PDB file of C-alpha atoms in Angstrom:
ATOM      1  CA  UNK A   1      -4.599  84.926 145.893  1.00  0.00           C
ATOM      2  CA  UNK A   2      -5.863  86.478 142.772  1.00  0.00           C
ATOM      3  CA  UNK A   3      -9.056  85.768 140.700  1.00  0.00           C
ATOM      4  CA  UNK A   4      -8.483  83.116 137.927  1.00  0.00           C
ATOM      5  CA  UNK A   5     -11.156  83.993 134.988  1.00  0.00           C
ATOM      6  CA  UNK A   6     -12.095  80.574 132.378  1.00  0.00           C
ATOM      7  CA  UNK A   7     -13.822  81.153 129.435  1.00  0.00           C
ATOM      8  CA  UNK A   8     -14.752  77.543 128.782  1.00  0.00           C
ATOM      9  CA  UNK A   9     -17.718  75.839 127.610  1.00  0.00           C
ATOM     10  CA  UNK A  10     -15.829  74.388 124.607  1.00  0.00           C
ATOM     11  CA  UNK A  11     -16.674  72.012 125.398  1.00  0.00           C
ATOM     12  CA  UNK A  12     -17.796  72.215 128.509  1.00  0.00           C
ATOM     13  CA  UNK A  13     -16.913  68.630 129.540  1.00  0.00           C
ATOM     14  CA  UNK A  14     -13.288  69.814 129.524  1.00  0.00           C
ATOM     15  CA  UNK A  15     -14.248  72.965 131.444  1.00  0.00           C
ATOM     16  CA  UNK A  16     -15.102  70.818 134.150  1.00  0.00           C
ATOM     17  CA  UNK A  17     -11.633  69.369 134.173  1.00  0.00           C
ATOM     18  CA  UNK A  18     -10.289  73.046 134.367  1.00  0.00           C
ATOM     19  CA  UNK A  19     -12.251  73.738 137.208  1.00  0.00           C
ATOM     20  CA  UNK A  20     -11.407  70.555 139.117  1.00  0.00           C
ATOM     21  CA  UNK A  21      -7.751  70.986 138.348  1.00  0.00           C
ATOM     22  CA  UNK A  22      -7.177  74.682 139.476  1.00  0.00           C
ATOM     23  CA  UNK A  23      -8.579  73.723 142.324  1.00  0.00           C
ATOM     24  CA  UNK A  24      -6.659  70.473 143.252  1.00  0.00           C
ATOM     25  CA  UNK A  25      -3.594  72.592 142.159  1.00  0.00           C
ATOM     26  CA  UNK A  26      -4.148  74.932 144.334  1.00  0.00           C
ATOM     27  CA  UNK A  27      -5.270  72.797 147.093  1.00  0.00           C
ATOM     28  CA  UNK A  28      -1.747  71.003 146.901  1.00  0.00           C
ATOM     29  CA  UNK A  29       0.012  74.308 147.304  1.00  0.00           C
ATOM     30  CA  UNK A  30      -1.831  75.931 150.218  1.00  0.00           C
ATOM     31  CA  UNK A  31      -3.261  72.344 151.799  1.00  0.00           C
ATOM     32  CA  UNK A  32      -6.312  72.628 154.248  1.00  0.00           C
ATOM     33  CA  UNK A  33      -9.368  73.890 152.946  1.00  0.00           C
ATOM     34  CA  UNK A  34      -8.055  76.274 150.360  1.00  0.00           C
ATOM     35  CA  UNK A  35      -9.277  75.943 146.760  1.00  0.00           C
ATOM     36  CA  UNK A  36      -9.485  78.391 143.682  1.00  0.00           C
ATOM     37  CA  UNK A  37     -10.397  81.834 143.650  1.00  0.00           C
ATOM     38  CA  UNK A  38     -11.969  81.582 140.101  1.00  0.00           C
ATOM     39  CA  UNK A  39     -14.743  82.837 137.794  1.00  0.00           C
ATOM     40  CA  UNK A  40     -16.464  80.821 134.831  1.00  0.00           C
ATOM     41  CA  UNK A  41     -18.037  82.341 131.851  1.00  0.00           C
ATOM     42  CA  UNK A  42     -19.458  78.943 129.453  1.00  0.00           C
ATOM     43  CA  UNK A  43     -20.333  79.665 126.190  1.00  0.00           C
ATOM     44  CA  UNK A  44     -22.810  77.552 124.094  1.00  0.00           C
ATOM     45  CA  UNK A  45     -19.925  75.317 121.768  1.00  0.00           C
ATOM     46  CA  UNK A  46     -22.920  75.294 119.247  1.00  0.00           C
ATOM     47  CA  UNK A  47     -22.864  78.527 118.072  1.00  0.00           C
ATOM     48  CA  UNK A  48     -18.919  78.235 118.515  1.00  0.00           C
ATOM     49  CA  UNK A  49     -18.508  75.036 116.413  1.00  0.00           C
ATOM     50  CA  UNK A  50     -20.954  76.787 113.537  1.00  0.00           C
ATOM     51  CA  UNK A  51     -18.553  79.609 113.096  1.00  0.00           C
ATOM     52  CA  UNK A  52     -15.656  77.114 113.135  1.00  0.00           C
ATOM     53  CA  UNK A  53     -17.622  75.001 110.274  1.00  0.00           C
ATOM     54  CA  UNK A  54     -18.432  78.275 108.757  1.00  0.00           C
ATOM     55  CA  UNK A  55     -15.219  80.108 108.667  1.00  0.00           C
ATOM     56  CA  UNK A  56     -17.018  83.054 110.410  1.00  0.00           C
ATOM     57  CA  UNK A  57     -13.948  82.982 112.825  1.00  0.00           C
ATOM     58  CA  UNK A  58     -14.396  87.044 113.040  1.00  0.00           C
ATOM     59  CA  UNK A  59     -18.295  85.948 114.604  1.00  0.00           C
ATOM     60  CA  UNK A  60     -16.438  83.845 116.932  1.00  0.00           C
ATOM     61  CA  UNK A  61     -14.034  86.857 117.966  1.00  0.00           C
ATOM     62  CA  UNK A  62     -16.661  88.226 119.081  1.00  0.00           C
ATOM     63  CA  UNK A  63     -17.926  86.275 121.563  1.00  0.00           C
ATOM     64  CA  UNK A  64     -15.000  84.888 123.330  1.00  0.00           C
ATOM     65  CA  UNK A  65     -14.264  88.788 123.469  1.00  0.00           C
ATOM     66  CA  UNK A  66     -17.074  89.575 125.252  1.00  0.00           C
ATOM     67  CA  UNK A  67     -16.705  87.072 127.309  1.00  0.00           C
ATOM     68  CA  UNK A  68     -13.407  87.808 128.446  1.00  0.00           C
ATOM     69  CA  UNK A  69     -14.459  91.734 129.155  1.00  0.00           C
ATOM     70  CA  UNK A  70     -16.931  90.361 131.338  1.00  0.00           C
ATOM     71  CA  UNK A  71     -14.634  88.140 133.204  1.00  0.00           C
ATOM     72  CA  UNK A  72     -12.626  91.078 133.532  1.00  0.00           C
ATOM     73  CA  UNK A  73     -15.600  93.371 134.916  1.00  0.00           C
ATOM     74  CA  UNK A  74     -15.989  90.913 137.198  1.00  0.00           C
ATOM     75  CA  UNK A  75     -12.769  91.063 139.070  1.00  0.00           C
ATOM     76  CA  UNK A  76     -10.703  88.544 137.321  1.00  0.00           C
ATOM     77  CA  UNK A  77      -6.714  89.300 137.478  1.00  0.00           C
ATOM     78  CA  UNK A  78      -5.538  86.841 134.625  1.00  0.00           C
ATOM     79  CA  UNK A  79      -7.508  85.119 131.951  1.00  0.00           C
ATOM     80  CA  UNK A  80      -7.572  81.846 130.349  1.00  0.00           C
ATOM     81  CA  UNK A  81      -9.466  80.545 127.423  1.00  0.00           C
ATOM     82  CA  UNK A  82      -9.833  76.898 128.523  1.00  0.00           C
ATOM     83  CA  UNK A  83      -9.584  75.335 124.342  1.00  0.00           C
ATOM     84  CA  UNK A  84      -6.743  74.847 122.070  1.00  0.00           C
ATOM     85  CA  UNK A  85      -8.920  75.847 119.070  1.00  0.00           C
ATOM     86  CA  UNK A  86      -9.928  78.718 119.868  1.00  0.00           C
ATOM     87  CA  UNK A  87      -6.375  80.159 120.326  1.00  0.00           C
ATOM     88  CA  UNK A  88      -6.535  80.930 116.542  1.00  0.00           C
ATOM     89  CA  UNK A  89      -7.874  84.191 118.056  1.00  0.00           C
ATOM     90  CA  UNK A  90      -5.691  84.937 120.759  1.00  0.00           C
ATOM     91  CA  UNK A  91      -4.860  88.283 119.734  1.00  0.00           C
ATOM     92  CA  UNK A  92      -8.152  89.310 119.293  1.00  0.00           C
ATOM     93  CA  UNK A  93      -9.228  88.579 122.984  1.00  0.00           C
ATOM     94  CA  UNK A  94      -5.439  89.736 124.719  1.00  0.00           C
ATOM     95  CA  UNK A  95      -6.162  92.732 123.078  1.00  0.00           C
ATOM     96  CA  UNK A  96      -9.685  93.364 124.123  1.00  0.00           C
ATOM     97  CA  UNK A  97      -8.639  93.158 128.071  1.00  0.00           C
ATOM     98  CA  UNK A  98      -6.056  94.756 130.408  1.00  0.00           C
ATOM     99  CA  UNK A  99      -5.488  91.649 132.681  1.00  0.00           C
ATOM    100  CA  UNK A 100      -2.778  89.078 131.565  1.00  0.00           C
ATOM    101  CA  UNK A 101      -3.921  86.592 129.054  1.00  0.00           C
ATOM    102  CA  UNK A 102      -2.263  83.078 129.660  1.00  0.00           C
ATOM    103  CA  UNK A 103      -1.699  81.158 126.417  1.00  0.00           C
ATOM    104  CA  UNK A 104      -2.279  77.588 126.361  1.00  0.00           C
ATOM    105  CA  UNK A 105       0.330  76.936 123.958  1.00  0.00           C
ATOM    106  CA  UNK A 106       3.120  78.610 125.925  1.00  0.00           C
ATOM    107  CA  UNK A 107       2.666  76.728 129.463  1.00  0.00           C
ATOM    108  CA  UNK A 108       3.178  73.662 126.373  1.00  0.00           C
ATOM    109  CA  UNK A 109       6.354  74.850 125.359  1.00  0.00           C
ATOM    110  CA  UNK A 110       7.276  75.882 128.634  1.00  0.00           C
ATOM    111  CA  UNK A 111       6.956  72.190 129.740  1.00  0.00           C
ATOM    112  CA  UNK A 112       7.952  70.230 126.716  1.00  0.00           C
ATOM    113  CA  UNK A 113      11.319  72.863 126.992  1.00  0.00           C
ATOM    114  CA  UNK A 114      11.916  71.486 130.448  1.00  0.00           C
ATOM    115  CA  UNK A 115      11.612  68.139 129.218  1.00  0.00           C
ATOM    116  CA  UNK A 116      14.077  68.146 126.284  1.00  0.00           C
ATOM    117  CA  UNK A 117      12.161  67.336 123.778  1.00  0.00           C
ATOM    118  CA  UNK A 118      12.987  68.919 120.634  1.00  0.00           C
ATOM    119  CA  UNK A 119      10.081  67.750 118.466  1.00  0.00           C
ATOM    120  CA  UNK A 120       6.884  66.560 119.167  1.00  0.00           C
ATOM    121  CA  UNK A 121       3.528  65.220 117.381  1.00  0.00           C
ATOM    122  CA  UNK A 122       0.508  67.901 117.616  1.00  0.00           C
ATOM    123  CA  UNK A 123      -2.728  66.129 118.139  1.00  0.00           C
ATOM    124  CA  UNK A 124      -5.811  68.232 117.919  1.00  0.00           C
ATOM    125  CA  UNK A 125      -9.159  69.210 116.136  1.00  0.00           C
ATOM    126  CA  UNK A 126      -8.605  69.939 112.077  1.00  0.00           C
ATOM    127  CA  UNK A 127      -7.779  73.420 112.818  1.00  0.00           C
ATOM    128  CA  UNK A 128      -5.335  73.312 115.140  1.00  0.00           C
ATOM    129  CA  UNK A 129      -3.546  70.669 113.600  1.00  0.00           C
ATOM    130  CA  UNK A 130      -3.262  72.322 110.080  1.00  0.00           C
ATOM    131  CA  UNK A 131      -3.767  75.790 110.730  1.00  0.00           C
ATOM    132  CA  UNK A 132      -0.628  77.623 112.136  1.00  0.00           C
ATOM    133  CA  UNK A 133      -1.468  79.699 114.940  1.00  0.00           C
ATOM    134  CA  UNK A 134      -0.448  77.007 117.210  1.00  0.00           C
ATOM    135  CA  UNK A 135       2.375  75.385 115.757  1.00  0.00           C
ATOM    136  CA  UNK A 136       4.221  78.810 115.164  1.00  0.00           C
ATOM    137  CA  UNK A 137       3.903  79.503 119.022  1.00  0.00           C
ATOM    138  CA  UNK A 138       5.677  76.279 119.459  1.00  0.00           C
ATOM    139  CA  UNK A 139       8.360  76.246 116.425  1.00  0.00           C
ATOM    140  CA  UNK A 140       9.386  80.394 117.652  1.00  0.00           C
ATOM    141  CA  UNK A 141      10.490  78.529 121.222  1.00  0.00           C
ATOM    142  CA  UNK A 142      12.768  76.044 118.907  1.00  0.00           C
ATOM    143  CA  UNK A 143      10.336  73.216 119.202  1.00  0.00           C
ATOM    144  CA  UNK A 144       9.659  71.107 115.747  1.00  0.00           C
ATOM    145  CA  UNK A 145       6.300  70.154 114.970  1.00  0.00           C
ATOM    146  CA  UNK A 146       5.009  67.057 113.592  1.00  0.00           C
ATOM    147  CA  UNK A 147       1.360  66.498 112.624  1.00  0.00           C
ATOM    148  CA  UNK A 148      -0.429  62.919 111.487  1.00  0.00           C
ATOM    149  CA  UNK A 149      -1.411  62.339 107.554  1.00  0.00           C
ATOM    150  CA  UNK A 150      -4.616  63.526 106.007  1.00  0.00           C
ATOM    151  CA  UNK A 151      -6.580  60.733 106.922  1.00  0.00           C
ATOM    152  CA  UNK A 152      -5.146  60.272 110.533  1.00  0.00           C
ATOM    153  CA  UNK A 153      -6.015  63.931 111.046  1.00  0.00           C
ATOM    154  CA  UNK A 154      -9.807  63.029 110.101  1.00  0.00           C
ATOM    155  CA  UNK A 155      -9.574  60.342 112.856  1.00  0.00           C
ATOM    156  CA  UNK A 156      -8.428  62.150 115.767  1.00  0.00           C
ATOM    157  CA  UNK A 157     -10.952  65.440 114.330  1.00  0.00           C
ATOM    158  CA  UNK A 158     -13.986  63.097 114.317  1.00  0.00           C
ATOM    159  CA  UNK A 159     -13.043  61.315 117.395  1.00  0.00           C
ATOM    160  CA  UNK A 160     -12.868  65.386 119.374  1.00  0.00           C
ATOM    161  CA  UNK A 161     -16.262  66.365 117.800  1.00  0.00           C
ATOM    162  CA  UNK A 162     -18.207  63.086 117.870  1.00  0.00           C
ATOM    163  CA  UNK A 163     -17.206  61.613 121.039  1.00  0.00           C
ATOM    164  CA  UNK A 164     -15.042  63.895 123.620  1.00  0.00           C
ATOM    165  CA  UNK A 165     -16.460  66.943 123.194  1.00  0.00           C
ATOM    166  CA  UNK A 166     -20.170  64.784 123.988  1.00  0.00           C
ATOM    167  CA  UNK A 167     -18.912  62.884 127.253  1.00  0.00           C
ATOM    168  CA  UNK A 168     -17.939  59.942 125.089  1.00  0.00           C
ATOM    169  CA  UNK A 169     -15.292  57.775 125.983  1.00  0.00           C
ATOM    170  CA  UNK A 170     -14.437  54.527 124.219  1.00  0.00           C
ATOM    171  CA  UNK A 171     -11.522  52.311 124.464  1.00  0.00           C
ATOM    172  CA  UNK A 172     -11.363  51.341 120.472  1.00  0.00           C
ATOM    173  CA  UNK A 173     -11.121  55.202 119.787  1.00  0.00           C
ATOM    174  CA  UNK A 174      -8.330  55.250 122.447  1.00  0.00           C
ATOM    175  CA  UNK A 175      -6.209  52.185 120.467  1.00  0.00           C
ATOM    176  CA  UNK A 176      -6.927  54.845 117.563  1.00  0.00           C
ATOM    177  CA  UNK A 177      -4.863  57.654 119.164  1.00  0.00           C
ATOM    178  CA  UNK A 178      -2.401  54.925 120.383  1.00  0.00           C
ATOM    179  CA  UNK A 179      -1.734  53.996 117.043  1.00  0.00           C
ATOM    180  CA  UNK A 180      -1.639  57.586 115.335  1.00  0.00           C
ATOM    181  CA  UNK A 181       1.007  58.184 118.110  1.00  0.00           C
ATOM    182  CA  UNK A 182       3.213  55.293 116.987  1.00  0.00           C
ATOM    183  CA  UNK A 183       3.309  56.435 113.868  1.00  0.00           C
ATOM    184  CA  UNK A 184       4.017  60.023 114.885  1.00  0.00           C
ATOM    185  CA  UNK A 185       6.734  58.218 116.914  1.00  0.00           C
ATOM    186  CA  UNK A 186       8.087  56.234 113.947  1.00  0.00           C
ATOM    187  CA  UNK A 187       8.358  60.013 112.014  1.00  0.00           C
ATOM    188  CA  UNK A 188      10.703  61.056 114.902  1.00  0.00           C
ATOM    189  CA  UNK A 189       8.374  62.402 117.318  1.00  0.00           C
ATOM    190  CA  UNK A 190      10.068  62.709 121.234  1.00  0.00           C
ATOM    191  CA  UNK A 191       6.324  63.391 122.363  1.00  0.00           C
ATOM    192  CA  UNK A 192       3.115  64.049 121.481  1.00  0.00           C
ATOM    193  CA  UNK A 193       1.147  67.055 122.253  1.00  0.00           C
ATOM    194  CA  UNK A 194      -2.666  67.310 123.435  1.00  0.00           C
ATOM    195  CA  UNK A 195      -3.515  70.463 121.788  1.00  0.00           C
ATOM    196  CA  UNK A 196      -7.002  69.702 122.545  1.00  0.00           C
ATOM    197  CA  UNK A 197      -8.423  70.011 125.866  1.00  0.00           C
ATOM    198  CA  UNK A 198     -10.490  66.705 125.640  1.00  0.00           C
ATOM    199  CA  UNK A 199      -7.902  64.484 124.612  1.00  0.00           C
ATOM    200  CA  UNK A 200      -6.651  64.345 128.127  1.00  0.00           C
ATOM    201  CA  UNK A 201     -10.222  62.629 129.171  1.00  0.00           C
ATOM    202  CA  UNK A 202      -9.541  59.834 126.557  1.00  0.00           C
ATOM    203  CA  UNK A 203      -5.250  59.060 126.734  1.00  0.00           C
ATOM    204  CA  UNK A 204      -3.366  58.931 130.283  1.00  0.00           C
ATOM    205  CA  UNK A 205       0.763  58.549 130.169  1.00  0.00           C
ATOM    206  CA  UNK A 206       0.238  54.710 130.800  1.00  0.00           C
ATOM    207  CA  UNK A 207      -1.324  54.483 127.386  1.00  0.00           C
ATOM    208  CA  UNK A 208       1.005  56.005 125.320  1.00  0.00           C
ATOM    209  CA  UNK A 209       4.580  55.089 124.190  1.00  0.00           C
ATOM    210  CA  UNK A 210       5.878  58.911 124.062  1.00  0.00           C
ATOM    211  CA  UNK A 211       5.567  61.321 126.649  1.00  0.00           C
ATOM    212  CA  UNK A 212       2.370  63.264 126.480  1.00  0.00           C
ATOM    213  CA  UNK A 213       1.706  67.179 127.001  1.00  0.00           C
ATOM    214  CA  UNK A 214      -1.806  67.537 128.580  1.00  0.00           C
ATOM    215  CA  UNK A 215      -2.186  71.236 127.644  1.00  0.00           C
ATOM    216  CA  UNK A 216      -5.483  71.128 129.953  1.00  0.00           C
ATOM    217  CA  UNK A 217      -3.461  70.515 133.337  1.00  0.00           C
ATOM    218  CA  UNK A 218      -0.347  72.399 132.034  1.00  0.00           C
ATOM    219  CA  UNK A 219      -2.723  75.607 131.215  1.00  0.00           C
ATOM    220  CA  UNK A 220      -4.407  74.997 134.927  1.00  0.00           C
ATOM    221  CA  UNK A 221      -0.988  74.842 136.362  1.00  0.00           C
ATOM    222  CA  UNK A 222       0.559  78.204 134.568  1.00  0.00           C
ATOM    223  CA  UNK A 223      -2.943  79.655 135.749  1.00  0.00           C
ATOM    224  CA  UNK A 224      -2.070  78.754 139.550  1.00  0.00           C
ATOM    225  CA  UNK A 225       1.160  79.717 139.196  1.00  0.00           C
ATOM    226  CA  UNK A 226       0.204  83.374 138.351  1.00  0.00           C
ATOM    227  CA  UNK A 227      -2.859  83.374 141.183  1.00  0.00           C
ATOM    228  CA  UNK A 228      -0.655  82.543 144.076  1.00  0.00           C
ATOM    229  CA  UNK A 229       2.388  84.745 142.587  1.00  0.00           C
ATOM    230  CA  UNK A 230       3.542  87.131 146.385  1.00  0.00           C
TER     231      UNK A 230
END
């Protein structure tokens, strides 16, 4: 089995979801007592989310790069960068390592792909949403890309950064989602996208009236996939 290295911490109540899902995933493939063969390196989100706020993005590069050359010095054999977000600099940190980097959007497309789904809604903080690192990974594997209106995009932002990403969980902010999705629905979305790792924490498939894309569990599962590879 090889060595799964997270960079999480961002936030780290999703990282805990990463590590409990690698480890269920792999549990279900090998049964027994196997789990994960996996290494953690948590940043502090603070000084994360300033250089988001900030545009010091560059800052940022920084240290998720040293992070993932330390994962990497530590015997790692593929790396994952447990946030959505952050992805904005994936070509900064797949270029600072030797061992495969697994993008988060790719096990997305990879799924909604084997779905048929041709276009989905992208839910997500501000950045991912309108910036388009993210959506051009999905739209270059034929995928069409809807995001919510300006003020719906404030909603779902504030919701990630006040609440999720602080071990917050309330059902009126969940009816919020719910009803961004129906409108994403009524635009022609075929389903909707978590392109944040904390959504997944707030909306299950039973709450939702498209088909939803946990990128969390689909990131964990590409992960696995590569570890128990021969």
């Amino acid at each position: 089995m090889k060595t799964i290295g997270l960079i999480g911490g961002m936030s780290w109540e999703s990282s805990v979801e990463y590590y409990k899902l690698v480890n269920t995933l792999v549990k279900e493939a090998r049964g027994g007592l196997h789990s994960a063969k996996c290494i953690l390196y948590s940043v502090d989100f603070a000084e994360i989310e300033q250089c988001q706020r900030e545009d010091r993005w560059e800052d940022a590069g920084r240290i998720l790069v040293e992070a993932a050359q330390a994962l990497q010095r530590a015997g790692a054999d593929c790396l994952l960068l447990c946030t959505n977000t952050m992805h904005r600099l994936a070509a900064e940190i797949r270029g600072s390592v030797e061992i495969p980097f697994l993008h988060i959007a790719h096990a997305a497309a990879d799924e909604i792909r084997a779905k048929g789904c041709g276009r989905i809604g992208l839910l997500g903080t501000v950045y991912t949403m309108e910036g388009d690192f993210y959506r051009s990974e999905l739209e270059e594997r034929g995928i069409g890309v809807l995001i919510p209106d300006e003020e719906d995009r404030q909603t779902v932002n504030a919701v990630i950064y006040d609440e999720l990403c602080r071990g917050i969980i309330l059902p009126e902010s969940r009816e919020k989602f719910v009803s961004v999705i129906r409108r994403l629905q009524a635009r022609g979305a075929e389903g909707v996208v978590l392109g944040c790792t904390e959504i997944g924490l707030l909306l299950r498939q039973d709450d939702s009236p498209l088909p939803l894309f946990d990128t969390a569990y689909l990131h964990a599962k590409k992960a696995v996939a590569e570890a128990l590879q021969g």
